[in-house]
Coordinates of C-alpha atoms in Angstrom, one line a residue:
M56 CA 157.1 -6.3 102.1
R57 CA 159.4 -8.1 99.6
T58 CA 157.1 -11.2 99.9
A59 CA 154.0 -9.2 99.3
L60 CA 155.5 -7.6 96.3
I61 CA 156.6 -10.7 94.7
L62 CA 153.4 -12.5 95.2
A63 CA 151.5 -9.4 93.9
L64 CA 153.5 -9.7 90.7
G65 CA 152.8 -13.5 90.5
L66 CA 156.5 -14.2 90.4
A67 CA 156.1 -17.4 92.1
T68 CA 154.2 -18.7 95.0
N69 CA 156.1 -22.0 94.5
V70 CA 159.4 -20.1 95.1
L71 CA 158.4 -18.7 98.5
A72 CA 156.3 -21.4 99.9
Q73 CA 157.9 -24.6 101.3
N74 CA 158.8 -27.2 98.7
P75 CA 157.6 -30.5 99.9
P76 CA 159.5 -33.6 98.8
D77 CA 156.8 -34.6 96.3
K78 CA 157.2 -31.3 94.3
P79 CA 159.2 -31.6 91.0
K80 CA 162.9 -31.0 91.4
A81 CA 165.0 -29.0 89.0
D82 CA 167.2 -30.4 86.3
L83 CA 169.4 -27.3 86.3
I84 CA 169.9 -24.3 88.7
F85 CA 171.8 -21.1 88.0
T86 CA 172.9 -19.2 91.2
H87 CA 174.8 -15.9 91.9
G88 CA 173.5 -14.2 88.8
N89 CA 172.4 -10.7 88.0
I90 CA 169.0 -11.9 86.4
Y91 CA 166.9 -9.4 84.6
T92 CA 163.6 -11.2 84.5
G93 CA 161.8 -8.7 82.3
T94 CA 158.9 -8.6 84.9
V95 CA 157.5 -5.2 85.7
D96 CA 158.5 -3.9 89.1
A97 CA 155.4 -2.6 90.8
S98 CA 157.1 0.2 92.6
S99 CA 158.6 1.8 89.5
M100 CA 156.4 0.2 86.7
V101 CA 159.7 -0.5 84.8
A102 CA 160.4 -4.0 83.4
G103 CA 163.5 -4.2 85.7
Q104 CA 162.7 -6.9 88.3
R105 CA 165.8 -8.7 89.4
A106 CA 166.7 -12.1 91.0
D107 CA 169.9 -13.9 91.6
S108 CA 168.9 -17.6 91.0
I109 CA 166.7 -19.6 88.5
A110 CA 165.7 -23.2 88.5
I111 CA 164.8 -25.1 85.2
R112 CA 163.0 -28.4 84.8
G113 CA 162.8 -29.8 81.2
D114 CA 162.3 -26.7 79.0
R115 CA 160.5 -24.7 81.6
I116 CA 161.4 -22.3 84.4
L117 CA 160.6 -23.9 87.8
A118 CA 161.5 -21.0 90.2
V119 CA 163.1 -17.6 90.2
G120 CA 164.3 -15.7 93.3
T121 CA 167.0 -15.6 95.8
R122 CA 169.5 -18.5 96.1
D123 CA 168.0 -19.9 99.3
E124 CA 164.5 -19.9 97.8
V125 CA 165.5 -21.5 94.5
L126 CA 167.7 -24.1 96.0
K127 CA 164.6 -25.6 97.6
S128 CA 164.0 -27.0 94.0
K129 CA 167.4 -28.9 94.2
G130 CA 167.2 -32.7 93.9
P131 CA 169.9 -35.4 94.1
D132 CA 170.5 -35.0 90.2
T133 CA 170.3 -31.3 89.9
K134 CA 173.1 -29.6 88.2
V135 CA 174.1 -26.3 89.9
V136 CA 175.9 -23.6 87.9
D137 CA 177.5 -20.6 89.7
L138 CA 177.1 -17.6 87.3
G139 CA 179.7 -15.4 89.2
G140 CA 177.5 -12.4 89.1
R141 CA 177.0 -12.4 85.2
F142 CA 174.0 -10.8 83.7
V143 CA 171.1 -13.0 82.5
M144 CA 168.0 -11.9 80.5
P145 CA 165.3 -13.5 78.4
G146 CA 166.6 -14.6 75.0
F147 CA 166.0 -12.1 72.3
N148 CA 163.0 -12.7 70.0
D149 CA 163.7 -11.1 66.5
A150 CA 160.2 -10.1 65.3
H151 CA 161.2 -9.8 61.6
L152 CA 164.0 -11.5 59.7
H153 CA 164.8 -13.6 56.7
L154 CA 166.8 -16.6 57.5
A155 CA 167.0 -18.2 54.2
H156 CA 168.1 -15.1 52.4
A157 CA 170.6 -14.4 55.2
G158 CA 172.1 -18.0 54.9
Q159 CA 172.2 -17.8 51.1
E160 CA 174.1 -14.5 51.3
K161 CA 176.8 -16.2 53.2
T162 CA 177.3 -18.7 50.4
S163 CA 177.3 -16.0 47.6
V164 CA 179.0 -12.7 46.9
D165 CA 179.0 -10.5 50.0
L166 CA 178.8 -6.9 49.0
T167 CA 178.0 -5.5 52.4
G168 CA 179.9 -2.4 53.2
V169 CA 181.7 -1.9 49.9
K170 CA 182.8 1.7 49.7
T171 CA 183.3 2.2 46.0
L172 CA 182.2 0.9 42.6
D173 CA 185.7 -0.4 41.9
Q174 CA 185.6 -2.3 45.2
F175 CA 182.1 -3.7 44.2
R176 CA 183.6 -4.9 40.9
E177 CA 186.6 -6.5 42.5
R178 CA 184.4 -8.7 44.9
I179 CA 182.4 -9.8 41.9
L180 CA 185.5 -10.6 39.9
A181 CA 186.9 -12.7 42.7
A182 CA 183.7 -14.8 42.5
V183 CA 183.8 -15.0 38.7
E184 CA 187.5 -16.4 38.7
K185 CA 186.4 -19.3 41.0
A186 CA 183.1 -20.1 39.2
E187 CA 182.6 -22.7 36.5
H188 CA 182.2 -21.5 32.9
G189 CA 178.7 -19.8 32.4
A190 CA 177.6 -20.3 36.1
W191 CA 175.3 -17.8 37.8
I192 CA 177.1 -15.1 40.0
L193 CA 174.7 -14.2 42.8
G194 CA 175.2 -11.7 45.6
A195 CA 173.7 -9.1 47.8
G196 CA 174.4 -6.2 50.2
W197 CA 175.6 -3.3 48.0
D198 CA 174.6 0.2 49.0
E199 CA 175.5 3.0 46.6
T200 CA 174.7 5.7 49.3
L201 CA 178.2 4.6 50.9
W202 CA 180.1 5.4 47.6
P203 CA 181.7 8.7 46.7
V204 CA 179.5 8.9 43.6
K205 CA 176.1 7.9 44.9
V206 CA 174.7 6.4 41.7
V207 CA 173.4 2.8 41.4
P208 CA 175.5 0.4 39.3
T209 CA 174.3 -0.7 35.8
R210 CA 174.4 -3.7 33.6
W211 CA 177.4 -2.2 31.9
D212 CA 179.3 -2.0 35.2
L213 CA 178.9 -5.7 35.6
D214 CA 179.5 -6.6 31.9
E215 CA 183.0 -5.1 32.5
V216 CA 183.5 -7.9 35.0
S217 CA 182.0 -10.7 33.0
S218 CA 179.6 -10.9 30.1
G219 CA 179.8 -14.8 30.0
H220 CA 178.4 -15.4 33.4
P221 CA 174.9 -14.1 34.2
I222 CA 175.1 -11.8 37.3
Y223 CA 172.3 -10.8 39.6
L224 CA 173.0 -8.7 42.8
D225 CA 170.4 -7.6 45.3
R226 CA 170.7 -4.2 47.0
V227 CA 171.1 -4.3 50.7
D228 CA 167.4 -3.5 51.3
G229 CA 166.3 -6.4 49.1
H230 CA 164.0 -4.2 47.1
I231 CA 166.0 -3.5 44.0
A232 CA 168.7 -5.5 42.1
V233 CA 171.2 -5.0 39.3
A234 CA 171.6 -7.6 36.6
N235 CA 174.2 -7.8 33.8
T236 CA 173.4 -8.2 30.1
R237 CA 173.5 -11.9 30.1
A238 CA 171.1 -12.3 33.0
L239 CA 168.6 -9.8 31.4
Q240 CA 168.9 -11.9 28.1
L241 CA 168.1 -15.1 29.9
A242 CA 165.1 -13.4 31.6
S243 CA 163.9 -12.0 28.1
I244 CA 164.2 -8.3 29.4
T245 CA 164.5 -6.1 26.4
V246 CA 163.7 -2.6 25.2
A247 CA 160.2 -3.9 24.5
S248 CA 159.5 -5.2 27.9
K249 CA 156.6 -3.6 29.7
E250 CA 156.6 -2.4 33.3
P251 CA 155.2 -5.1 35.5
A252 CA 152.6 -4.2 38.0
G253 CA 154.2 -3.2 41.3
G254 CA 157.7 -2.8 39.6
K255 CA 159.9 -0.7 37.4
I256 CA 162.7 -1.5 34.8
D257 CA 165.1 1.4 34.8
R258 CA 166.2 2.5 31.4
D259 CA 168.7 4.8 29.6
E260 CA 167.7 7.7 27.5
A261 CA 167.1 5.5 24.5
G262 CA 164.8 3.2 26.5
T263 CA 167.2 0.3 26.9
P264 CA 167.1 -1.4 30.3
N265 CA 170.0 -0.5 32.2
G266 CA 170.1 -3.5 34.6
I267 CA 168.4 -1.9 37.6
L268 CA 165.1 -3.8 38.4
R269 CA 162.8 -2.5 41.1
E270 CA 160.5 -4.5 43.1
T271 CA 158.4 -7.0 41.0
A272 CA 160.5 -6.3 38.0
R273 CA 163.2 -8.6 39.6
D274 CA 160.9 -11.7 39.3
A275 CA 161.7 -12.3 35.6
V276 CA 165.4 -12.8 36.4
R277 CA 164.7 -14.8 39.6
A278 CA 162.5 -17.2 37.7
V279 CA 165.6 -18.3 35.6
I280 CA 168.1 -18.6 38.3
P281 CA 168.7 -22.3 39.0
Q282 CA 166.9 -23.5 42.3
L283 CA 169.0 -24.5 45.3
T284 CA 169.6 -28.2 46.0
H285 CA 168.2 -29.5 49.4
D286 CA 171.7 -29.7 50.7
Q287 CA 172.6 -26.2 49.7
R288 CA 169.3 -24.9 51.3
R289 CA 170.0 -26.7 54.5
H290 CA 173.6 -25.5 54.6
A291 CA 172.5 -22.0 54.2
L292 CA 169.9 -22.2 56.9
E293 CA 172.4 -23.9 59.3
L294 CA 174.7 -20.9 58.8
A295 CA 172.0 -18.4 59.6
L296 CA 170.8 -20.3 62.7
A297 CA 174.4 -20.4 64.1
D298 CA 174.5 -16.6 63.6
L299 CA 171.4 -16.3 65.7
A300 CA 172.8 -18.3 68.5
S301 CA 175.9 -16.4 68.6
H302 CA 174.0 -13.3 69.2
G303 CA 171.5 -14.4 71.8
V304 CA 168.5 -14.7 69.5
T305 CA 166.4 -17.6 70.8
S306 CA 163.2 -16.9 68.8
A307 CA 162.8 -15.9 65.2
Q308 CA 159.7 -14.7 63.3
D309 CA 160.9 -15.7 59.9
N310 CA 160.0 -14.7 56.3
S311 CA 161.6 -17.6 54.2
G312 CA 160.0 -20.1 51.8
W313 CA 158.0 -23.3 52.3
E314 CA 161.0 -25.4 51.2
D315 CA 162.9 -23.8 54.1
F316 CA 160.1 -24.6 56.6
Q317 CA 160.5 -28.2 55.5
V318 CA 164.2 -28.0 56.2
Y319 CA 163.4 -26.6 59.7
E320 CA 161.1 -29.7 60.2
E321 CA 164.0 -31.9 59.2
L322 CA 166.3 -30.2 61.7
E323 CA 163.7 -30.4 64.4
K324 CA 163.3 -34.0 64.1
E325 CA 167.1 -34.5 64.3
G326 CA 167.2 -32.3 67.4
K327 CA 169.3 -29.7 65.6
L328 CA 166.9 -26.7 65.4
T329 CA 168.7 -24.1 67.6
A330 CA 166.0 -21.3 67.6
R331 CA 162.2 -21.3 68.0
I332 CA 160.8 -20.5 64.5
S333 CA 157.4 -18.9 63.7
E334 CA 157.4 -19.1 59.9
W335 CA 155.3 -16.6 58.0
L336 CA 153.3 -17.6 55.0
P337 CA 152.7 -15.6 51.8
F338 CA 149.7 -13.2 52.1
N339 CA 149.2 -13.7 48.3
D340 CA 148.6 -17.4 48.5
T341 CA 145.0 -18.7 48.2
I342 CA 143.1 -19.5 51.3
A343 CA 143.1 -23.2 50.3
S344 CA 146.8 -23.2 50.0
L345 CA 147.3 -21.4 53.3
N346 CA 145.0 -23.8 55.1
K347 CA 147.0 -26.8 53.7
K348 CA 150.3 -25.3 54.8
R349 CA 149.0 -24.3 58.3
S350 CA 147.5 -27.8 59.0
S351 CA 150.7 -29.6 58.0
H352 CA 152.4 -29.0 61.2
P353 CA 150.9 -28.7 64.8
A354 CA 150.4 -25.1 65.9
S355 CA 151.1 -26.2 69.5
D356 CA 154.7 -26.9 68.6
N357 CA 156.6 -24.3 70.6
M358 CA 159.7 -25.0 68.6
L359 CA 158.4 -24.6 65.1
H360 CA 155.1 -23.6 63.6
T361 CA 153.5 -21.4 60.9
G362 CA 152.6 -17.8 61.9
M363 CA 151.2 -14.7 60.3
L364 CA 150.7 -13.9 56.6
K365 CA 153.2 -11.4 55.2
G366 CA 152.3 -9.0 52.5
F367 CA 154.0 -6.0 50.9
M368 CA 152.4 -2.5 50.5
D369 CA 155.5 -0.9 49.2
G370 CA 159.3 -1.1 48.8
S371 CA 162.1 0.7 50.7
L372 CA 163.2 4.2 51.5
G373 CA 166.8 3.7 50.4
S374 CA 165.8 2.6 47.0
K375 CA 163.0 5.2 46.8
T376 CA 160.3 2.6 46.2
A377 CA 158.5 3.1 49.6
A378 CA 155.1 4.7 48.9
L379 CA 154.9 8.2 50.1
I380 CA 151.7 10.5 50.3
E381 CA 153.8 13.4 49.0
P382 CA 156.9 13.0 46.6
Y383 CA 160.4 12.4 47.8
S384 CA 162.0 15.5 48.8
D385 CA 165.1 14.7 46.8
D386 CA 163.1 13.2 43.8
P387 CA 160.1 15.4 43.3
K388 CA 158.7 13.3 40.5
N389 CA 158.6 10.1 42.5
S390 CA 156.3 9.0 45.3
G391 CA 157.4 5.4 45.4
I392 CA 155.7 2.1 44.1
P393 CA 152.4 0.9 45.9
Q394 CA 152.0 -2.8 45.5
Y395 CA 148.2 -3.0 45.6
E396 CA 145.1 -1.3 44.4
V397 CA 143.2 -0.2 47.5
E398 CA 140.0 -2.2 46.7
K399 CA 141.8 -5.4 46.1
L400 CA 144.0 -5.1 49.1
S401 CA 140.9 -4.5 51.5
A402 CA 139.2 -7.5 50.0
M403 CA 142.1 -9.8 50.5
V404 CA 142.9 -8.6 54.1
K405 CA 139.2 -9.1 55.0
E406 CA 139.1 -12.6 53.5
R407 CA 142.1 -13.7 55.4
V408 CA 141.2 -12.2 58.8
L409 CA 137.8 -13.8 58.5
A410 CA 139.6 -17.1 57.8
G411 CA 141.4 -16.8 61.2
Y412 CA 144.8 -15.5 60.0
Q413 CA 147.1 -12.9 61.6
I414 CA 148.4 -10.5 59.0
G415 CA 151.6 -8.4 58.9
L416 CA 152.0 -5.9 56.1
H417 CA 155.3 -4.4 55.1
A418 CA 154.8 -0.7 54.9
I419 CA 157.7 1.7 55.1
G420 CA 156.2 5.0 53.5
D421 CA 153.3 6.8 55.0
K422 CA 151.1 6.0 52.1
G423 CA 151.9 2.3 52.5
V424 CA 151.1 2.6 56.2
Q425 CA 147.7 4.4 55.4
M426 CA 146.8 1.6 53.0
A427 CA 147.6 -1.0 55.7
L428 CA 145.7 0.8 58.4
D429 CA 142.5 1.4 56.3
A430 CA 142.5 -2.3 55.2
F431 CA 142.9 -3.4 58.7
A432 CA 140.1 -1.2 60.0
E433 CA 137.6 -2.7 57.5
A434 CA 138.7 -6.3 58.2
E435 CA 138.4 -5.8 61.9
K436 CA 135.0 -4.2 61.6
A437 CA 133.8 -7.2 59.5
A438 CA 135.3 -9.7 61.9
K439 CA 133.8 -8.2 65.0
E440 CA 130.4 -8.0 63.3
G441 CA 130.8 -11.8 62.4
S442 CA 132.1 -12.7 65.9
V443 CA 135.2 -14.0 64.3
K444 CA 138.0 -14.9 66.7
G445 CA 141.5 -13.8 66.2
A446 CA 144.5 -16.0 65.2
G447 CA 145.3 -16.7 68.8
G448 CA 141.8 -18.0 69.5
A449 CA 140.4 -14.9 71.5
A450 CA 137.5 -12.8 70.4
S451 CA 138.5 -9.5 68.8
D452 CA 142.1 -10.3 69.4
Y453 CA 143.5 -10.1 65.9
R454 CA 147.1 -8.6 66.5
L455 CA 147.4 -7.2 63.1
R456 CA 150.9 -5.9 62.4
I457 CA 152.6 -3.4 60.2
E458 CA 156.2 -4.2 59.6
H459 CA 158.8 -1.5 59.5
T460 CA 156.5 1.6 59.9
Q461 CA 159.3 3.9 59.2
V462 CA 157.5 7.0 57.8
T463 CA 154.3 7.9 59.7
T464 CA 152.1 10.8 60.6
P465 CA 150.9 11.6 64.2
L466 CA 147.4 10.8 63.2
Q467 CA 148.5 7.3 61.8
I468 CA 150.3 6.6 65.0
A469 CA 147.3 7.4 67.1
R470 CA 145.3 5.0 64.9
F471 CA 147.7 2.1 65.8
K472 CA 146.4 2.2 69.3
E473 CA 142.8 2.6 68.3
L474 CA 142.9 -0.4 66.0
K475 CA 145.3 -2.3 68.4
V476 CA 147.7 -2.7 65.5
I477 CA 151.3 -3.8 66.5
A478 CA 154.2 -1.7 65.3
S479 CA 156.9 -4.2 64.3
M480 CA 160.1 -2.1 63.9
Q481 CA 163.7 -2.6 63.4
P482 CA 165.7 0.2 65.2
S483 CA 169.1 -0.9 63.7
H484 CA 167.8 0.5 60.3
L485 CA 168.3 3.9 61.6
L486 CA 172.0 3.4 61.9
T487 CA 172.2 3.0 58.1
D488 CA 169.2 5.3 57.1
M489 CA 170.1 8.4 59.1
N490 CA 172.8 9.2 56.5
W491 CA 170.1 10.0 53.9
A492 CA 166.6 9.8 55.4
E493 CA 166.1 13.5 56.0
S494 CA 167.1 14.3 52.4
R495 CA 164.4 11.7 51.2
L496 CA 161.8 13.0 53.5
G497 CA 162.4 16.6 54.4
P498 CA 162.4 17.7 58.1
Q499 CA 158.8 17.7 58.7
R500 CA 158.2 14.1 57.8
A501 CA 161.5 13.0 59.2
A502 CA 160.5 14.2 62.7
H503 CA 157.9 11.5 62.7
S504 CA 160.0 8.8 61.1
Y505 CA 161.4 5.7 63.1
A506 CA 159.1 7.2 65.8
W507 CA 159.5 4.7 68.6
A508 CA 158.9 7.1 71.5
E509 CA 155.8 8.5 69.9
F510 CA 154.3 5.0 69.4
L511 CA 154.9 4.2 73.1
K512 CA 153.4 7.5 74.2
R513 CA 150.3 6.7 72.1
G514 CA 150.0 3.4 73.9
A515 CA 150.9 1.2 70.8
V516 CA 152.8 -2.1 71.2
L517 CA 156.3 -2.2 69.8
A518 CA 157.9 -5.4 68.6
F519 CA 161.6 -5.2 67.7
G520 CA 163.7 -7.1 65.1
T521 CA 166.5 -6.6 62.7
D522 CA 165.3 -7.4 59.2
Y523 CA 168.4 -9.7 59.0
P524 CA 170.3 -9.8 56.6
V525 CA 169.3 -6.3 55.6
E526 CA 170.9 -5.3 58.9
P527 CA 173.3 -7.7 61.1
V528 CA 171.3 -10.0 63.3
T529 CA 172.9 -8.7 66.5
P530 CA 170.3 -7.1 68.7
F531 CA 172.8 -4.9 70.4
R532 CA 173.0 -2.6 67.5
G533 CA 169.3 -2.2 67.7
L534 CA 169.2 -1.5 71.4
Y535 CA 172.0 1.1 70.9
A536 CA 170.0 2.8 68.1
A537 CA 166.7 2.8 70.0
I538 CA 168.2 4.5 73.2
T539 CA 170.6 6.9 71.5
R540 CA 169.4 7.6 67.9
Q541 CA 173.1 8.1 67.2
N542 CA 175.3 6.5 64.5
E543 CA 177.9 4.0 65.9
S544 CA 180.6 6.6 66.1
G545 CA 178.3 8.8 68.1
K546 CA 179.0 11.8 65.8
K547 CA 175.5 12.0 64.2
T548 CA 172.1 12.2 66.0
Y549 CA 168.7 11.8 64.3
Y550 CA 165.6 13.5 66.0
P551 CA 166.6 12.5 69.6
E552 CA 163.2 13.2 70.9
Q553 CA 162.1 9.8 69.5
K554 CA 164.6 7.8 71.5
I555 CA 163.5 5.4 74.3
N556 CA 165.1 4.0 77.4
I557 CA 166.8 0.6 77.8
E558 CA 164.1 -1.0 79.6
Q559 CA 161.5 -0.1 77.0
A560 CA 163.9 -1.3 74.2
L561 CA 164.5 -4.6 75.9
T562 CA 160.7 -5.1 76.4
A563 CA 160.1 -4.5 72.7
Y564 CA 162.8 -7.0 71.8
T565 CA 161.5 -9.7 74.2
S566 CA 158.0 -9.6 75.6
G567 CA 156.8 -7.2 72.9
S568 CA 158.0 -9.6 70.1
A569 CA 156.4 -12.5 72.1
F570 CA 153.1 -10.7 72.2
A571 CA 153.3 -10.0 68.4
E572 CA 153.2 -13.8 67.7
F573 CA 150.6 -14.7 70.4
A574 CA 153.4 -16.1 72.8
E575 CA 153.5 -13.7 75.7
R576 CA 152.4 -16.6 78.0
Q577 CA 155.3 -18.8 76.7
K578 CA 158.3 -16.4 76.4
G579 CA 159.7 -12.9 76.8
K580 CA 160.1 -13.0 80.6
L581 CA 161.9 -15.3 83.1
E582 CA 159.0 -16.4 85.3
P583 CA 157.9 -19.8 86.6
G584 CA 156.0 -21.7 83.9
M585 CA 157.6 -19.9 81.0
L586 CA 159.9 -21.4 78.5
A587 CA 163.5 -21.4 79.8
D588 CA 164.9 -19.2 77.0
L589 CA 167.6 -17.2 78.6
I590 CA 171.0 -15.9 77.6
V591 CA 174.1 -14.9 79.7
L592 CA 176.0 -11.8 78.7
D593 CA 179.4 -10.4 79.5
R594 CA 177.9 -7.1 80.9
D595 CA 174.9 -5.7 82.4
I596 CA 173.5 -3.8 79.3
T597 CA 171.0 -2.0 81.5
S598 CA 173.7 0.0 83.3
V599 CA 176.8 0.4 81.0
P600 CA 177.3 3.5 78.8
P601 CA 175.3 3.1 75.6
A602 CA 178.5 2.8 73.4
R603 CA 179.5 -0.3 75.4
I604 CA 176.4 -2.1 74.5
L605 CA 177.7 -2.4 71.0
E606 CA 180.6 -4.5 72.4
T607 CA 178.4 -7.0 74.1
Q608 CA 179.4 -10.7 73.9
V609 CA 176.9 -13.6 74.5
L610 CA 178.5 -16.0 76.8

């Protein structure tokens, strides 16, 4: 019975059959483990298939099964490691993060978690006191919703710290920033400055810019900030990669810059790249530029390659720049800031899909989601009519994605399944956003926000990530959020009917993420022939109380 079941699942004829002497032998065998393979159990249709031993040859899994079965792969030079019953699972695949930004935050002013405006200024002052005269002070991570007076800081708050240093500080969501007077002067942002397309310059009653720059309005300041040196860029990426490794993230779908990709190439050549990277390219680049970048590195490289095109429909819910169909409940004159005209967006999506590119569009508000779905529908129709293959090489397999997908309607969720659009979501966002999301949206919209269960019930594919550094890169916060929809203290719950179970959450964070990058035959499960990307944890996260998942350590 057991043999029939395993064979039916395709788990490994080579495990159960005799292993003749001429068969390849393992380099490494782990035994006495509690191995969660991620394979669907045929009796329960849950991704909970277990084994106690696993054999590896090179970078691939050779065999999975019982100790006696797997030891048939043992050769004279095989190293055998006794796991002592520890929990093993596929490495996490973060489907959405920003490694360069994360690393650079670690080398600048960290404003994450500051509780007051005074504390905010104290951290900036500490950096000013160490900086050379006139040097830029950069930082990120502030969140005014954590402060007693929930008002964004202004240029004048920063000028009190320093008027001689230009200061530029991104909000935690990465969609608005505050700059001091000196930085605004260097960027030529004045009372006469016009609003840029897709952005907004906040002003006081007299029309003077107050230092808050929303979306594309930030570009003027960013343009005058000195560029990182190669060594600074590499150091920042090494810090971010180390963070991934410490939290069990073996694959990263990354939105950084082309200079960062070239650093990854350098690290790979030196044997120092510690995570598999699928690097996104800018949706706004020309087809010629995209083709040049895509062809510069082999797509067959399982360690590093270019992936989808990343575009932006809107901003963020926290900064009230996410595009909503109806205005914000707590800001009735504001419906967010769409980043495209509909006709232009549809033309660009169609052109890029027909050129063989996978596309992922950032859309947080329901209007942003609608824009993305409509553009995808037109592009898919044109591609099918022209018999254009998807980015993975198969007919009609385009795997178009919407990133974040936080505010949706039931009709939109149904359309994800219809169009085979992947919902790339970050459940840990809810741990932050539940403090104010309902006030932004009102209860009717909030009931269909962060709607993981509703997506799964409709048959859509979920791919989970963290949006690191907007949220910490640890996947265990995301798992906890997905299965509880409670804050970390367990005292606040957000629409619990949208929670999912631990197996569903793990699938979204492993094989779901792999599917989202056309890599489901390479990773996401621990099966023979798959890449041997596995992690060992200090507890079985499928059986401990949810609160204990937050304490998980990667061994």
